[in-house]
Tab-separated table of C-alpha atoms and ligand atoms in Angstrom:
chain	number	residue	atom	x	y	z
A	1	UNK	CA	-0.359	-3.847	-11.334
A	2	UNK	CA	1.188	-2.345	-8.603
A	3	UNK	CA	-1.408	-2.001	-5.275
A	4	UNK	CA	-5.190	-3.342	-4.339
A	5	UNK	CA	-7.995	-2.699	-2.454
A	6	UNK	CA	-10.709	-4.730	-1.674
A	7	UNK	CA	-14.438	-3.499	-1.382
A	8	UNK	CA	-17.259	-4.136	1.109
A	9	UNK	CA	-18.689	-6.189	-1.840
A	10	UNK	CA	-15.795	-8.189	-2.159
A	11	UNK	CA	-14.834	-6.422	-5.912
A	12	UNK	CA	-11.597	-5.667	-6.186
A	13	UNK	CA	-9.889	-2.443	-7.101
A	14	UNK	CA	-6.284	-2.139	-9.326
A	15	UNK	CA	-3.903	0.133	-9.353
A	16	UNK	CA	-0.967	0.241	-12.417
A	17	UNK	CA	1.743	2.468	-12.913
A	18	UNK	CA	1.592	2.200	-16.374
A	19	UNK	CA	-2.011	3.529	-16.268
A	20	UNK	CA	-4.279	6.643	-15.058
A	21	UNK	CA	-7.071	4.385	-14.929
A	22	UNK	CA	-8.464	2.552	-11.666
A	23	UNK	CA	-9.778	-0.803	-12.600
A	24	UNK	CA	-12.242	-3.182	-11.075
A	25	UNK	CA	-12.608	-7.027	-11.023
A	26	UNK	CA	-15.042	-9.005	-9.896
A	27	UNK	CA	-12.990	-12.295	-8.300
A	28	UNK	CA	-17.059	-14.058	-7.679
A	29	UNK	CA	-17.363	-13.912	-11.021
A	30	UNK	CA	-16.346	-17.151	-13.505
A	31	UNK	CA	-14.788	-14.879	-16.312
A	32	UNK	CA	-13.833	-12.147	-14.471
A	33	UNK	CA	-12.665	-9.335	-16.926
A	34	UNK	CA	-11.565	-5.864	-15.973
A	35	UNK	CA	-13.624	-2.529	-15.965
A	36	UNK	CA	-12.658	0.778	-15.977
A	37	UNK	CA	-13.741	2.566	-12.696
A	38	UNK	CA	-12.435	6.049	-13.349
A	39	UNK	CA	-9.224	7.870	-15.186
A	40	UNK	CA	-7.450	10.302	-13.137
A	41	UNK	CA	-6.646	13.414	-14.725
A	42	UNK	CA	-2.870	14.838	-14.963
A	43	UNK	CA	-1.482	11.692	-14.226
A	44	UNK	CA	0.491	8.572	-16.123
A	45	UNK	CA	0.113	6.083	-12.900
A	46	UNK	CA	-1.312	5.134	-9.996
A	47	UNK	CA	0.010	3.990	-6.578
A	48	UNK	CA	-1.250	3.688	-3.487
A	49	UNK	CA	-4.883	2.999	-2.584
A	50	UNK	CA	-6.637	2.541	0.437
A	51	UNK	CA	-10.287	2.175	2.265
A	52	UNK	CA	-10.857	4.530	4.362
A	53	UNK	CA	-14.478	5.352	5.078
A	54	UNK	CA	-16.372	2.723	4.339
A	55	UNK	CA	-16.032	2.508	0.057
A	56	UNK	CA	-14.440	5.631	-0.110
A	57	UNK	CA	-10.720	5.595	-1.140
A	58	UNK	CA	-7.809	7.606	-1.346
A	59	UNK	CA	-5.711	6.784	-4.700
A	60	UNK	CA	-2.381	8.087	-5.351
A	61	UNK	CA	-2.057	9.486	-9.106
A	62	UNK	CA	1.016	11.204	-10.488
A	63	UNK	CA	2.895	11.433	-13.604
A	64	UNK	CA	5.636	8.846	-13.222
A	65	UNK	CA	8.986	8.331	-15.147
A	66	UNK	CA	9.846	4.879	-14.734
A	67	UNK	CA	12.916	5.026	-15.983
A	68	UNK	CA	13.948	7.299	-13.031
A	69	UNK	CA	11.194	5.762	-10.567
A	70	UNK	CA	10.178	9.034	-9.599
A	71	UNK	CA	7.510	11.746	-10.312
A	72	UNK	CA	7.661	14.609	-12.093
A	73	UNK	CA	7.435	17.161	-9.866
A	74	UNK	CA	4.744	19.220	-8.921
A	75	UNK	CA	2.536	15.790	-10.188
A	76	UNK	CA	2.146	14.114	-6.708
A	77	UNK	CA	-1.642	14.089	-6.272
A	78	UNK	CA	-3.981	12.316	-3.336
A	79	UNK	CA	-7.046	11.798	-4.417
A	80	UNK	CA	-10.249	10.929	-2.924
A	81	UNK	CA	-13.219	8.574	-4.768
A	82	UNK	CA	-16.018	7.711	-3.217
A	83	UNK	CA	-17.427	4.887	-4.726
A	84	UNK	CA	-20.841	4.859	-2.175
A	85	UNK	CA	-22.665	7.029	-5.663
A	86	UNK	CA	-23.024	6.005	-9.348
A	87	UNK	CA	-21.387	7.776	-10.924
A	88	UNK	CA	-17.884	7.288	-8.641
A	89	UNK	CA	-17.028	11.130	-7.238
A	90	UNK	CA	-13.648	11.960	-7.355
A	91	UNK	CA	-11.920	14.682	-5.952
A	92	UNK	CA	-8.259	15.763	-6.562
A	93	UNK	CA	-7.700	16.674	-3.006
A	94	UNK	CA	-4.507	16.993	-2.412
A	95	UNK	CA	-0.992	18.052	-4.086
A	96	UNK	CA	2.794	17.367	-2.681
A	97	UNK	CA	4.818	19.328	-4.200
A	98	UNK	CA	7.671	18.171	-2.283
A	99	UNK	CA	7.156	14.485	-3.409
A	100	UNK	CA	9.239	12.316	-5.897
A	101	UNK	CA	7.446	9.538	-4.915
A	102	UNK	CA	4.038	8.541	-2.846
A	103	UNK	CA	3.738	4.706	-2.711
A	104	UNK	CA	2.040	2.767	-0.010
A	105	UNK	CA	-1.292	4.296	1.992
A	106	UNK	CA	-3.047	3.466	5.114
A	107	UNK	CA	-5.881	4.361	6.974
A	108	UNK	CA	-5.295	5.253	10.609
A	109	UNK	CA	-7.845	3.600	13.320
A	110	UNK	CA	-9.407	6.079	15.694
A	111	UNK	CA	-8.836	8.698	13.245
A	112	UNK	CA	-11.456	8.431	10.413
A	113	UNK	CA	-10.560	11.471	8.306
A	114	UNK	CA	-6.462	10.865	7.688
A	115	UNK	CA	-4.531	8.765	5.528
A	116	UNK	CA	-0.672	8.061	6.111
A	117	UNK	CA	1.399	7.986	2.824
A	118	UNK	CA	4.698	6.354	2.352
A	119	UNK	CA	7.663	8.145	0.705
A	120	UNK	CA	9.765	6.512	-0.301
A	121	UNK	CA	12.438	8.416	-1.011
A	122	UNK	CA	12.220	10.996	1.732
A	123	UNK	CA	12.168	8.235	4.316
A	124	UNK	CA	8.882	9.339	5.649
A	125	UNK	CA	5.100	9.210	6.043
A	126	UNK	CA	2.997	12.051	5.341
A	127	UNK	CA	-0.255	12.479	7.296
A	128	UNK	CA	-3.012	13.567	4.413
A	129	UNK	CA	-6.464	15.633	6.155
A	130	UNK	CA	-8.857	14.017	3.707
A	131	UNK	CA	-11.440	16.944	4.995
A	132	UNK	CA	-8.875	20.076	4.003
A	133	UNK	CA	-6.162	18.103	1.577
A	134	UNK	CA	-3.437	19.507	4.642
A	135	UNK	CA	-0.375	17.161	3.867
A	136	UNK	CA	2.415	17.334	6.454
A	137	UNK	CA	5.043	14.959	7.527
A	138	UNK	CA	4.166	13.130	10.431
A	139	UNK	CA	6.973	10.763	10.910
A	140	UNK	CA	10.670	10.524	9.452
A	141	UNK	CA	13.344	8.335	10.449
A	142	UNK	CA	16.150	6.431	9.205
A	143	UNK	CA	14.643	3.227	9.271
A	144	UNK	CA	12.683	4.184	6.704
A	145	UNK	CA	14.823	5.878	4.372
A	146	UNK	CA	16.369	3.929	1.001
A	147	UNK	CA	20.225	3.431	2.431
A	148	UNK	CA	21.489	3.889	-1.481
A	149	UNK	CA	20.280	6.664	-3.741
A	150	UNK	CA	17.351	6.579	-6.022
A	151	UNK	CA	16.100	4.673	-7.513
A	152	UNK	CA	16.401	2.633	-4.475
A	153	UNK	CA	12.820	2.590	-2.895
A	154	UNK	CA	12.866	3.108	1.151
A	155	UNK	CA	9.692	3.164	3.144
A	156	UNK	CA	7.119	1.470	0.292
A	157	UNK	CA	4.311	-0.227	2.279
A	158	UNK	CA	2.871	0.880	5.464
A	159	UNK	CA	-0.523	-0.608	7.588
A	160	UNK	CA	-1.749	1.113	11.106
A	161	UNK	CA	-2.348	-2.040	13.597
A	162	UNK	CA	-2.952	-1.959	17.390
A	163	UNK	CA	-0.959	1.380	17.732
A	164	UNK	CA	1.731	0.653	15.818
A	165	UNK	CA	2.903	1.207	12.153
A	166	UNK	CA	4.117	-1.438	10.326
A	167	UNK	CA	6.189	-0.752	7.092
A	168	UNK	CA	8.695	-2.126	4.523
A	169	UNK	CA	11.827	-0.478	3.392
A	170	UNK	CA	12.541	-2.156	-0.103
A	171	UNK	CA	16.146	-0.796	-0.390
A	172	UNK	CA	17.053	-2.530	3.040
A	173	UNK	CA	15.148	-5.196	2.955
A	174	UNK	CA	13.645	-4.728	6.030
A	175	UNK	CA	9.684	-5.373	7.628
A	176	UNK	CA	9.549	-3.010	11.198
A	177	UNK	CA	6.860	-1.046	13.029
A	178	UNK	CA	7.203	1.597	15.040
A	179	UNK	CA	4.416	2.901	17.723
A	180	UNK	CA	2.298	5.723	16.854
A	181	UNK	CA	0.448	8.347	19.331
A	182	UNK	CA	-3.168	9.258	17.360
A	183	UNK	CA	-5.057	11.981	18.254
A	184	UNK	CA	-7.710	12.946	15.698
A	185	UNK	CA	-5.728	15.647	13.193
A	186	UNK	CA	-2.169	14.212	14.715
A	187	UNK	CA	0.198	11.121	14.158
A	188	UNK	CA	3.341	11.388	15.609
A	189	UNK	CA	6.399	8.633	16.261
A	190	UNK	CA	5.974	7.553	20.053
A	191	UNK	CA	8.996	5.042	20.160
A	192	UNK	CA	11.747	3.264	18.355
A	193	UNK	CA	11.785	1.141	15.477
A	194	UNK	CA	11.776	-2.974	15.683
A	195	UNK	CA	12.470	-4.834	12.790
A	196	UNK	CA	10.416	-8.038	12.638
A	197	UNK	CA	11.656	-9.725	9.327
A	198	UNK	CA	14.612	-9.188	6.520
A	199	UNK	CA	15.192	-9.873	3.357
A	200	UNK	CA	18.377	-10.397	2.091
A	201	UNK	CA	19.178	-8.215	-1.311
A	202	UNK	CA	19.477	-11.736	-3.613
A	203	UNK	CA	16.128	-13.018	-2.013
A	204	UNK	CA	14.185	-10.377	-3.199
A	205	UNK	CA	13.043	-7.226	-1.923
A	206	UNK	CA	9.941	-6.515	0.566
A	207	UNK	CA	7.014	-4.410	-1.172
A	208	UNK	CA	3.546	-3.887	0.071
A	209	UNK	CA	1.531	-6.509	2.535
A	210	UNK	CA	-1.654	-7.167	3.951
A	211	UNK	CA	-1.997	-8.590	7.617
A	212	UNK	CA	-4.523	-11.104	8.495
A	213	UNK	CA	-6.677	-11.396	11.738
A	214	UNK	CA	-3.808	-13.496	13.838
A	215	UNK	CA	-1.444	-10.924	13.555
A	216	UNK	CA	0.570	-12.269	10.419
A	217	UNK	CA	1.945	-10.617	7.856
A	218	UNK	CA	1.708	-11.827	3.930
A	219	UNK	CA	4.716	-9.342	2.383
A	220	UNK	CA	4.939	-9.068	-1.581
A	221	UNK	CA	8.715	-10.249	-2.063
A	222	UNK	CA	9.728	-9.548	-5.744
A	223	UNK	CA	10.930	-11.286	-7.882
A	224	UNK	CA	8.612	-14.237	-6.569
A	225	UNK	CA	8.177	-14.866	-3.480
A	226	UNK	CA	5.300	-14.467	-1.000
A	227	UNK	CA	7.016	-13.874	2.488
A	228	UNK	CA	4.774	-14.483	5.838
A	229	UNK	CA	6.297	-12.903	8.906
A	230	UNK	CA	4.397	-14.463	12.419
A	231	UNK	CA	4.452	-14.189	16.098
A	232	UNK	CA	5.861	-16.931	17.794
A	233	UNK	CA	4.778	-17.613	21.302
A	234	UNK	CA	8.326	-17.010	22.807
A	235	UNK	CA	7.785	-13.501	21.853
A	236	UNK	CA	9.758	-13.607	18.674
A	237	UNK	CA	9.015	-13.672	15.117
A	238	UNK	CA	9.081	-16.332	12.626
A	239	UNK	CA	9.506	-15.427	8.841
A	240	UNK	CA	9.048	-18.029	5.994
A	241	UNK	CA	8.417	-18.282	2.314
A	242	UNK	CA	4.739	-19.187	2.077
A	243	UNK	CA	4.227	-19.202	-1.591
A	244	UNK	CA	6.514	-19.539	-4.755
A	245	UNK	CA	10.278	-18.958	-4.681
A	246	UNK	CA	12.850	-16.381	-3.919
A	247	UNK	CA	14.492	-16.725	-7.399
A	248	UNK	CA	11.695	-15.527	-9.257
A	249	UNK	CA	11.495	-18.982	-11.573
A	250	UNK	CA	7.769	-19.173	-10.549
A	251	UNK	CA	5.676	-18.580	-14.053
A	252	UNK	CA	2.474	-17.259	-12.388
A	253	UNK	CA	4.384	-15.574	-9.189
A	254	UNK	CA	6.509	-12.863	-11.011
A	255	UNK	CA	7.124	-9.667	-9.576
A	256	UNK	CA	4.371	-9.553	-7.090
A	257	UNK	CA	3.351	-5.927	-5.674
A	258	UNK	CA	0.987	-6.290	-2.713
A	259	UNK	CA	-1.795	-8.087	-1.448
A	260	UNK	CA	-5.132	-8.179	0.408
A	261	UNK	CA	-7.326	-10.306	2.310
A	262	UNK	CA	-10.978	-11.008	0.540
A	263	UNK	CA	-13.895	-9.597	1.698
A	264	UNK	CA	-17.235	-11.700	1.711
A	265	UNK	CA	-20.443	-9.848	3.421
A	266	UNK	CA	-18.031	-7.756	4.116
A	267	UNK	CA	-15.675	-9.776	6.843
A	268	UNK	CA	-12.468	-10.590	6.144
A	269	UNK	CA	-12.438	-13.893	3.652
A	270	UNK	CA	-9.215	-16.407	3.885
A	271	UNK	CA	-8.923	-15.765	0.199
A	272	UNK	CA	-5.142	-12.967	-0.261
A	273	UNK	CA	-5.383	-11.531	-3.597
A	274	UNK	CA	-1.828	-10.586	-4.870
A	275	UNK	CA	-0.808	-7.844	-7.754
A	276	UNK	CA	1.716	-8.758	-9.737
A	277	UNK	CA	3.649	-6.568	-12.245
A	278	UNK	CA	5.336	-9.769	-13.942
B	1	NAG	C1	-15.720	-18.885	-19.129
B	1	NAG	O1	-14.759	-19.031	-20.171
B	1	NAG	C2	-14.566	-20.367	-20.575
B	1	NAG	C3	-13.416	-20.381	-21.578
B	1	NAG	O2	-13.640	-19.457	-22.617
B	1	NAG	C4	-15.867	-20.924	-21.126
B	1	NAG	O3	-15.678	-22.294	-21.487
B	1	NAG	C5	-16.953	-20.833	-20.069
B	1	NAG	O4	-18.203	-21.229	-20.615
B	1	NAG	C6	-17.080	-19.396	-19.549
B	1	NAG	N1	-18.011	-19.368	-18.424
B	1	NAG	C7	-18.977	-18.474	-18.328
B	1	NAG	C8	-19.869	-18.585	-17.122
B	1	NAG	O5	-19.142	-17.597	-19.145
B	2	NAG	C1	-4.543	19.486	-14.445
B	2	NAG	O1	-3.480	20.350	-14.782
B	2	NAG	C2	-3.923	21.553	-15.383
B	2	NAG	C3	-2.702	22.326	-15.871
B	2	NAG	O2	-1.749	22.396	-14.834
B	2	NAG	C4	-4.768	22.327	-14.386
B	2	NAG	O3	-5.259	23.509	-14.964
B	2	NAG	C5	-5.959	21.462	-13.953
B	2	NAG	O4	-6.676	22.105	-12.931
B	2	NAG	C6	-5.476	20.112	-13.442
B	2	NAG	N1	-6.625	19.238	-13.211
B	2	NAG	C7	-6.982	18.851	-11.982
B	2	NAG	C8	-8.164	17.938	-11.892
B	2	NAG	O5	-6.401	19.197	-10.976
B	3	NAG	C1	12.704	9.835	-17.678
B	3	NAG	O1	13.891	10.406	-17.150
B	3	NAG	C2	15.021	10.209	-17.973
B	3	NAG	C3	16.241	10.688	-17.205
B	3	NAG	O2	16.053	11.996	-16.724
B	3	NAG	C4	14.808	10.956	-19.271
B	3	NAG	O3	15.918	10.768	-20.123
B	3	NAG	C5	13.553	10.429	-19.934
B	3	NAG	O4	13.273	11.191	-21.089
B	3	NAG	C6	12.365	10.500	-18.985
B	3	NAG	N1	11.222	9.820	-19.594
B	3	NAG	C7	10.061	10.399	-19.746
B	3	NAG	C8	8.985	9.563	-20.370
B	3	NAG	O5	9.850	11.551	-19.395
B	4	NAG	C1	11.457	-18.947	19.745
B	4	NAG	O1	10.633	-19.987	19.207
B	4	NAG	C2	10.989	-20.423	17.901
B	4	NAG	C3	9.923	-21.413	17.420
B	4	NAG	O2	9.695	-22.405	18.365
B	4	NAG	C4	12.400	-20.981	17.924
B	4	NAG	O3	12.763	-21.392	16.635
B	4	NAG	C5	13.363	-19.903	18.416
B	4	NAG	O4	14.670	-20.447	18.524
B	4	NAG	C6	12.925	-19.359	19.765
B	4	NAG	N1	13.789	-18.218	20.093
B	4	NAG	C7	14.194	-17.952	21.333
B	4	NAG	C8	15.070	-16.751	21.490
B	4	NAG	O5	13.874	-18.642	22.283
């Protein structure tokens, strides 16, 4: 499994890279089992997902070489399934050419109809028009760029919070936000970057996180760990390992991928569901 998304219901939705198929499991229910929500066409994987009108997603499918880590090209798709109608619409909205590699996705507050997209080896977030498909770069920097070639991963997960984006770079270890000026079709880079929290290269690396309601962060730390990154009242941040270990000797915590807060009547449950690929 590599990403998650959690639905008003509190049902969860999986992403693989191994798979075209988004899957759904139901965490209320005693013998949960996987179901098949919908198989994306010309594709091998999935990525990204995200919420972004309410139970409506965007899903990134492509046909991925893992071998190389990167998509063939041409194959970068952003797709759009609306899961408000039975059967679940989909849409194959729209293509990046340019793209070796879409990973993370957020939604952007105050601006209903985009959805940022990490890439990670470009070193930069794509704004996506979920009304026309338009794609363009919105931000680029060197913070989020891998700092060795592929198939080091750079920018990988990314979250919009308070008008700021937050974002790992897996390659240098790194968990930073930048602000972010929003105005309806446009997201641009309104200040420098400020790393929070860092990994060091033989702790793990920093994948995709959630962030809970007191400003924490819960970062997927392969090969095992769960890293939480916190506000301190002195202005600073704290960083700790908050579940299993950076060595990866954890037999349930291997190779986690991302996580995301529970959803119960739809409010924000203090249940994190993790994805791991292990
Ligand atoms: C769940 O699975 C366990 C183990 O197979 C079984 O003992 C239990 O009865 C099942 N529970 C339900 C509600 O099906
Ligand atoms: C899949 O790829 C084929 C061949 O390139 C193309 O004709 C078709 O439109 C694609 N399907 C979708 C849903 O985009
Ligand atoms: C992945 O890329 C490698 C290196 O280019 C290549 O040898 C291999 O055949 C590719 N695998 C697939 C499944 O395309
Ligand atoms: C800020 O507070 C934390 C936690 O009390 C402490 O460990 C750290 O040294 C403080 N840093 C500074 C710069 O005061």
């Amino acid at each position: 499994f590599e990403n998650l998304a959690v639905r008003p219901s509190g049902k969860l939705l999986l992403t693989s890279v191994v798979s075209s198929v988004l899957h759904t499991l139901d965490p209320a229910s005693p013998n949960a089992t996987l179901e098949e929500v919908y198989t994306f066409s010309n594709s091998t994987g999935l990525t990204g997902i995200v919420e972004y009108q309410p139970d409506v997603y965007a899903v990134v499918a492509s046909t991925l070489n893992l071998t190389t880590r990167r998509a063939d090209p041409g194959s970068v798709a952003v797709w759009r399934i609306d899961l408000t109608c039975t059967p679940a619409a989909a849409t194959r909205l729209a293509v990046v050419p340019q793209s070796a590699l879409l990973n993370g996705l957020s939604a952007v507050p105050g601006a209903p109809h985009l959805v940022l997209a990490a890439d990670s080896y470009l070193g930069a977030v794509y704004a996506i028009d979920m009304r026309t498909g338009a794609a363009r770069v919105a931000l680029q920097d060197a913070a989020m760029a891998p700092g060795a070639p592929a198939p080091a991963l750079g920018i990988n997960g990314l979250r919009v919070r308070g008008g700021a984006l937050y974002f790992t770079n897996s390659e240098r270890g790194t968990f930073a936000r930048v602000p972010l000026a929003v105005h309806d079709r446009l997201v641009r880079q309104a200040g420098g970057v400020e790393v929070l929290g860092t990994v060091q290269p033989a702790a793990g690396q920093f994948d995709d996180f959630a962030m809970d309601c007191e400003g924490r962060t819960w970062i997927a730390t392969p090969p095992g760990a769960l890293t939480l990154v916190f506000p301190q009242a002195n202005a600073t941040w704290g960083q700790e390992v908050a579940v299993g270990d950076t060595d990866g000797s954890d037999s349930v915590f291997t190779e986690p991928t991302s996580a995301a807060f529970g959803r119960v009547e739809n409010k924000e449950d203090k249940i994190l569901y993790v994805t791991t690929s292990g």
